[in-house]
XYZ file of N, CA and C in Angstrom:
414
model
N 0.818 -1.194 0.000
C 0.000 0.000 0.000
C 0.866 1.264 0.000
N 2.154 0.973 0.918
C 2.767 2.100 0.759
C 3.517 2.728 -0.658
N 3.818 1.614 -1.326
C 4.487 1.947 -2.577
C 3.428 2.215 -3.636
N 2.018 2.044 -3.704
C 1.397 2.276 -4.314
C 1.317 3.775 -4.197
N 0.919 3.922 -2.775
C 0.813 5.543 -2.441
C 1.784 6.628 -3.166
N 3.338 6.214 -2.396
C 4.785 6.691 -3.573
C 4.338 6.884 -4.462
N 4.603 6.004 -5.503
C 4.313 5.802 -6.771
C 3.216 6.997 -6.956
N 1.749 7.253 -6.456
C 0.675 7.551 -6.964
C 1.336 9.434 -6.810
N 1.762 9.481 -5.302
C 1.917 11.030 -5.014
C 3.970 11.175 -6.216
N 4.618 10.417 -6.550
C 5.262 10.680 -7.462
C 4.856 10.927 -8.848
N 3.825 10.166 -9.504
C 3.367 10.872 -10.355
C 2.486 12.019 -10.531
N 2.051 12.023 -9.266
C 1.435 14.098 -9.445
C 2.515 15.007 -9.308
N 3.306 14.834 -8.353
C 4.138 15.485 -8.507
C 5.021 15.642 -10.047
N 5.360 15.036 -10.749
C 5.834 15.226 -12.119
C 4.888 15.377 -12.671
N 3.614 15.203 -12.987
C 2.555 16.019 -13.894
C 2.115 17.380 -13.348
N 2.429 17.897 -11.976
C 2.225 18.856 -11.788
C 3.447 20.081 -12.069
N 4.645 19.545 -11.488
C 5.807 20.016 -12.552
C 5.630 20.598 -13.798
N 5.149 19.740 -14.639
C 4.795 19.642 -16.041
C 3.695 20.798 -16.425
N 2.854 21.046 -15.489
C 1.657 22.016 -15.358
C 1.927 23.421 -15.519
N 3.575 23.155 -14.260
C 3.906 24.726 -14.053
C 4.483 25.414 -14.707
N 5.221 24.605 -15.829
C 5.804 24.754 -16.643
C 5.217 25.465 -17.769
N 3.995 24.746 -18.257
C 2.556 25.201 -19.078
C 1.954 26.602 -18.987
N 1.997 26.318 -17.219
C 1.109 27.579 -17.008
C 2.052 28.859 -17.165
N 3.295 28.715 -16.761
C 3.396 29.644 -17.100
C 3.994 30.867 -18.327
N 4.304 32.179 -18.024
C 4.394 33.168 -19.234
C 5.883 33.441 -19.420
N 6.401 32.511 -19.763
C 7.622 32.441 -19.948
C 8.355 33.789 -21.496
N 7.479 34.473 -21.824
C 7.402 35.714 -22.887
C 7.239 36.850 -22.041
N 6.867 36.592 -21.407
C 6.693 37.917 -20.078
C 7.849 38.958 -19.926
N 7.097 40.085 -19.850
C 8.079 41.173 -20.064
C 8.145 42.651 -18.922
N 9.128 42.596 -18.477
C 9.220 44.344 -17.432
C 10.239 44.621 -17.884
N 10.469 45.685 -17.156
C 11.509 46.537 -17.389
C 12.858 45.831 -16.935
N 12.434 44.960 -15.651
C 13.770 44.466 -15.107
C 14.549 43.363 -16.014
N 13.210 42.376 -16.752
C 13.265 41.434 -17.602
C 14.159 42.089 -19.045
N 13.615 43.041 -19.714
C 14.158 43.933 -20.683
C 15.523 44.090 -20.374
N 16.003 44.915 -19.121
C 17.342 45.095 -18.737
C 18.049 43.983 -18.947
N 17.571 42.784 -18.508
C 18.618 41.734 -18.313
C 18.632 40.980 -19.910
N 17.586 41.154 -20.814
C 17.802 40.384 -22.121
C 19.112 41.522 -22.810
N 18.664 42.799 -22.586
C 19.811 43.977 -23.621
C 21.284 43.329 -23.399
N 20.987 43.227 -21.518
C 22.737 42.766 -21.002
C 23.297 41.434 -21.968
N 22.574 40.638 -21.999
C 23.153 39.021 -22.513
C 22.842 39.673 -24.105
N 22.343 40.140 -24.791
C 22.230 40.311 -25.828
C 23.806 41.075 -26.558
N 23.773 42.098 -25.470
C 25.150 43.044 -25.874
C 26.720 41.808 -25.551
N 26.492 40.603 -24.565
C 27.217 40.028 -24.331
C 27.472 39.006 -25.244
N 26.173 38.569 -25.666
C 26.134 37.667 -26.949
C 27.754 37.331 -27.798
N 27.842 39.044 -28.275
C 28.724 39.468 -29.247
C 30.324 38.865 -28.611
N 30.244 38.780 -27.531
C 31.759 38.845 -26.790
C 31.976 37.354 -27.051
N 30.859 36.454 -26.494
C 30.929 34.513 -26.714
C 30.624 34.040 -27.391
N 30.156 34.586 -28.607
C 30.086 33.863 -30.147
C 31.086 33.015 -30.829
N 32.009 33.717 -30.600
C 33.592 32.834 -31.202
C 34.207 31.541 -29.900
N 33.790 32.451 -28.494
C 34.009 30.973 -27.940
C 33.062 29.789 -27.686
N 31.674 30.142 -28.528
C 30.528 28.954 -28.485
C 31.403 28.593 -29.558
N 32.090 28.784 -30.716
C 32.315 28.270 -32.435
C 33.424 27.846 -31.784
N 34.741 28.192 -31.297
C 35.671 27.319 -31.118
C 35.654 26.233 -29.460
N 34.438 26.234 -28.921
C 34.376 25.270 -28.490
C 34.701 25.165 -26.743
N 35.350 26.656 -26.758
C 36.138 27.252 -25.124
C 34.664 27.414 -24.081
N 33.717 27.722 -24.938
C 32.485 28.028 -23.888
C 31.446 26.624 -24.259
N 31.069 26.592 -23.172
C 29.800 25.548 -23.825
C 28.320 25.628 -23.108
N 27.229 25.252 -23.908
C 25.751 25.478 -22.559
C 25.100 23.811 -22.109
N 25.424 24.714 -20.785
C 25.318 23.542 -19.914
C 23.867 23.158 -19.875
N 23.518 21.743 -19.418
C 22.349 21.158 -19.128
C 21.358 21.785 -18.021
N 21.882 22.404 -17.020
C 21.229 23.683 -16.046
C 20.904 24.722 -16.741
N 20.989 25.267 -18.042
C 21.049 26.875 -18.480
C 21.567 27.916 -18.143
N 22.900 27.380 -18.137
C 23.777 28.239 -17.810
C 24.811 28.138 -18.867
N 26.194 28.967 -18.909
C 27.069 28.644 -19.776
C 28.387 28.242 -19.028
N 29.752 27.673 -19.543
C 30.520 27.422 -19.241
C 32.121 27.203 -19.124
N 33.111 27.570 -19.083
C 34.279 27.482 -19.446
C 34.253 25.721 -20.075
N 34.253 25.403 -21.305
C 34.387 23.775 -21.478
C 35.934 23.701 -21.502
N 36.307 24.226 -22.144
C 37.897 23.930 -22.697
C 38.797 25.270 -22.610
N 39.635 25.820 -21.541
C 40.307 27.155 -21.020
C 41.178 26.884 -22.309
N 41.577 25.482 -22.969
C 42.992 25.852 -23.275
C 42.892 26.327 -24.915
N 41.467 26.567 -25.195
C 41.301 27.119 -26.741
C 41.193 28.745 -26.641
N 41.820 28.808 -25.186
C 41.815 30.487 -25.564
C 42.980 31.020 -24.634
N 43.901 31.940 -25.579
C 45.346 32.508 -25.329
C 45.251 32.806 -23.735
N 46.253 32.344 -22.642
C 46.041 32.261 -21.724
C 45.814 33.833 -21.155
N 46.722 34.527 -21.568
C 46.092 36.305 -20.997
C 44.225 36.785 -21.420
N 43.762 35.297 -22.099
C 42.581 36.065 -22.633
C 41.630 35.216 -21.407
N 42.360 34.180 -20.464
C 41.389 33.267 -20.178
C 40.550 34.361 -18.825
N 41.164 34.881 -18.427
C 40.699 36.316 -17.183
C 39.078 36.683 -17.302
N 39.637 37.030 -18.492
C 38.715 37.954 -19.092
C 36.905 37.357 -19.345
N 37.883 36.153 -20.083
C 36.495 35.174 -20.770
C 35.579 34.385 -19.199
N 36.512 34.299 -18.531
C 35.696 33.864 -16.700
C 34.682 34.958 -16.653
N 35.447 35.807 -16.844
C 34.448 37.188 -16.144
C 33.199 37.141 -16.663
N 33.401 37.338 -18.265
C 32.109 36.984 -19.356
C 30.764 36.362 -18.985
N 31.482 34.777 -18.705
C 31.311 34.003 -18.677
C 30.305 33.643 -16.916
N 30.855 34.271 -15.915
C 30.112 34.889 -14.463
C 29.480 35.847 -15.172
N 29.207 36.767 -15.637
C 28.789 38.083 -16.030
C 27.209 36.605 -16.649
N 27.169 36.467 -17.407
C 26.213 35.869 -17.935
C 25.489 35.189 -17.652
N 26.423 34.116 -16.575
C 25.630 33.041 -15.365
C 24.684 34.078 -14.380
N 25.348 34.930 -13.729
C 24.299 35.985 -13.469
C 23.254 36.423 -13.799
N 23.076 36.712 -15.115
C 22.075 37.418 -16.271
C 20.884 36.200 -15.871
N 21.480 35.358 -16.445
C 20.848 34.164 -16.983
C 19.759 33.705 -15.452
N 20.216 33.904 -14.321
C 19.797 33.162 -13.130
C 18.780 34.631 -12.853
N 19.452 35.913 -13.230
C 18.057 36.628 -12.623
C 17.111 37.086 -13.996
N 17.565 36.214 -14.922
C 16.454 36.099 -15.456
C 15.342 35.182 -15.468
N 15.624 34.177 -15.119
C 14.787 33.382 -14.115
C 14.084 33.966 -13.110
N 14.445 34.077 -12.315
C 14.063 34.573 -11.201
C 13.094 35.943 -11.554
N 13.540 37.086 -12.632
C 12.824 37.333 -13.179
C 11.048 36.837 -13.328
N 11.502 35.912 -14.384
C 10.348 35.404 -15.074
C 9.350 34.941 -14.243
N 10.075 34.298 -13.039
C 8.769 33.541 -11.998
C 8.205 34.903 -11.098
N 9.323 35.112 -10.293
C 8.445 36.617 -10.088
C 7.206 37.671 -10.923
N 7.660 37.077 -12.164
C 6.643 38.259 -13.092
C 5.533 36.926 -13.212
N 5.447 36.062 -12.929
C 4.295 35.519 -13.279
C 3.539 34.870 -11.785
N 4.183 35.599 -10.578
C 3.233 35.941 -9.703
C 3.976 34.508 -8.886
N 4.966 33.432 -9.290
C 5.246 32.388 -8.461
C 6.498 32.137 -8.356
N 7.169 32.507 -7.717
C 8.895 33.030 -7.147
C 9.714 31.375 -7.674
N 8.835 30.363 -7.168
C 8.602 29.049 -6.514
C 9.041 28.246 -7.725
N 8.503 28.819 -8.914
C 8.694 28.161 -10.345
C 9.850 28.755 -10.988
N 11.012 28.914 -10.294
C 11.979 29.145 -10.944
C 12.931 28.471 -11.150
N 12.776 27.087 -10.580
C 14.086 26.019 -11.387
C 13.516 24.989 -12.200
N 12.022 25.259 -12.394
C 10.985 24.980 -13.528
C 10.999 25.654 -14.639
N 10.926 26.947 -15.079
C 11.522 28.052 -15.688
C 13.117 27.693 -16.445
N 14.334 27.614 -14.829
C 15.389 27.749 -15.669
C 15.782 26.420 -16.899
N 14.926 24.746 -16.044
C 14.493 23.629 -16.808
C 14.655 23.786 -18.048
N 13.547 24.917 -18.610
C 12.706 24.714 -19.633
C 13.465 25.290 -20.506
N 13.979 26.778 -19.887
C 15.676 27.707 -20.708
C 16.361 26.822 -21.068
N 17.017 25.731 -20.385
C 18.063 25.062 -20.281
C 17.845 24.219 -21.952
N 16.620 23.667 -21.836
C 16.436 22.822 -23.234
C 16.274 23.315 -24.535
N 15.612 25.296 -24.386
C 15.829 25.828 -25.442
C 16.657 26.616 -25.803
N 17.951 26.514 -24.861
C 19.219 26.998 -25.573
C 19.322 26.308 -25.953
N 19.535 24.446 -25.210
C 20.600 23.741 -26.248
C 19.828 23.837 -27.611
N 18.566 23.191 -27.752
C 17.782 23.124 -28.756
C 18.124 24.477 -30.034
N 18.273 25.479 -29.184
C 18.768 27.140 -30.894
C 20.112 26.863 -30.931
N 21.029 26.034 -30.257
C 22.401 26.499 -30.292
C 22.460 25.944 -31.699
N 23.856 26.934 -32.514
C 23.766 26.562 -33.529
C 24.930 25.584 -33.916
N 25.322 24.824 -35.009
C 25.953 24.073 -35.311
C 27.063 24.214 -34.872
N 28.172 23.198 -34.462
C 29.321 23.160 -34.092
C 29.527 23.541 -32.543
N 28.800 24.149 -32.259
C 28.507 24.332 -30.374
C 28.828 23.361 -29.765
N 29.018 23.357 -28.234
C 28.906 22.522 -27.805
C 27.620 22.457 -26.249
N 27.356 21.284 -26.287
C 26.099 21.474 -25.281
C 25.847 19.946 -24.823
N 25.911 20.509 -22.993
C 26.061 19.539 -22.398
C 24.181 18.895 -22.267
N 24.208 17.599 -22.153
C 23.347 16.616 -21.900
C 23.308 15.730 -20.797
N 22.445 14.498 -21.020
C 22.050 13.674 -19.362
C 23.280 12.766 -19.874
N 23.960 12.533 -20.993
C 25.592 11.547 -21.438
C 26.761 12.719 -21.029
N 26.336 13.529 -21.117
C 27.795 14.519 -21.014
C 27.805 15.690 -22.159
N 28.900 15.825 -22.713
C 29.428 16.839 -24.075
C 29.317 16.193 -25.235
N 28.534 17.093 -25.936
C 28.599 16.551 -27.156
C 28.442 18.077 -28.489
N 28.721 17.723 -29.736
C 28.855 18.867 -30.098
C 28.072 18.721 -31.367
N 27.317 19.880 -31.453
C 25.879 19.713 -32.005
C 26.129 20.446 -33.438
């Protein structure tokens, strides 16, 4: 009886997951939201060449990552950390963002989930992007 129970309250729990995900307005827009897309947008420009040669990669959390320091000239590797924090930042209060703007603080590692699958999913060819196997390059 007890494992039936498990079982029964484990699958609401993952269809309700699944719900919050649905429900919410993940297009949703303020001013604070705006601020933080311009930031990663203007940053874009800086990690383009290290998504193509392979030094940055997006991780399975939705975040990004140093994959490989040694594809970039070591006086440049400083710099590209910083970027690279600079963005993990962006990226987490934009989350946090998004659930706040849709009234449920609570749904924000539901939110970052859902980011996480449609970066890898736009990244474009030759990227690299981590999965539930590891690295692989898309």
């Amino acid at each position: 009886m007890k494992k039936i129970l498990f079982s029964a309250l484990l699958l609401v729990a993952i269809l309700a997951s699944q719900v919050v995900v649905a429900a919410a307005d993940l297009e949703v827009n303020t001013p604070a939201i705006a601020a933080i897309k311009g930031s990663m947008q203007t940053r874009h420009a800086q990690l383009a060449a290290h998504y193509a040669s392979g030094a940055v990669g997006l991780t399975k959390d939705g975040l990004v990552t140093v994959r490989d320091a040694n594809a970039v000239p070591l006086k440049d590797r400083a710099a590209l950390n910083g970027v690279v924090a600079a963005e993990n930042a962006d990226r987490t209060k934009l989350y946090q963002e998004i659930a706040t703007a849709n009234g449920h603080p609570e749904w924000q590692a539901e939110i970052q989930n859902t980011f996480a699958g449609r970066w890898i999913d736009k990244a474009q060819g030759g990227w690299w992007v981590q999965g539930a196997g590891g690295w692989t390059k898309k």
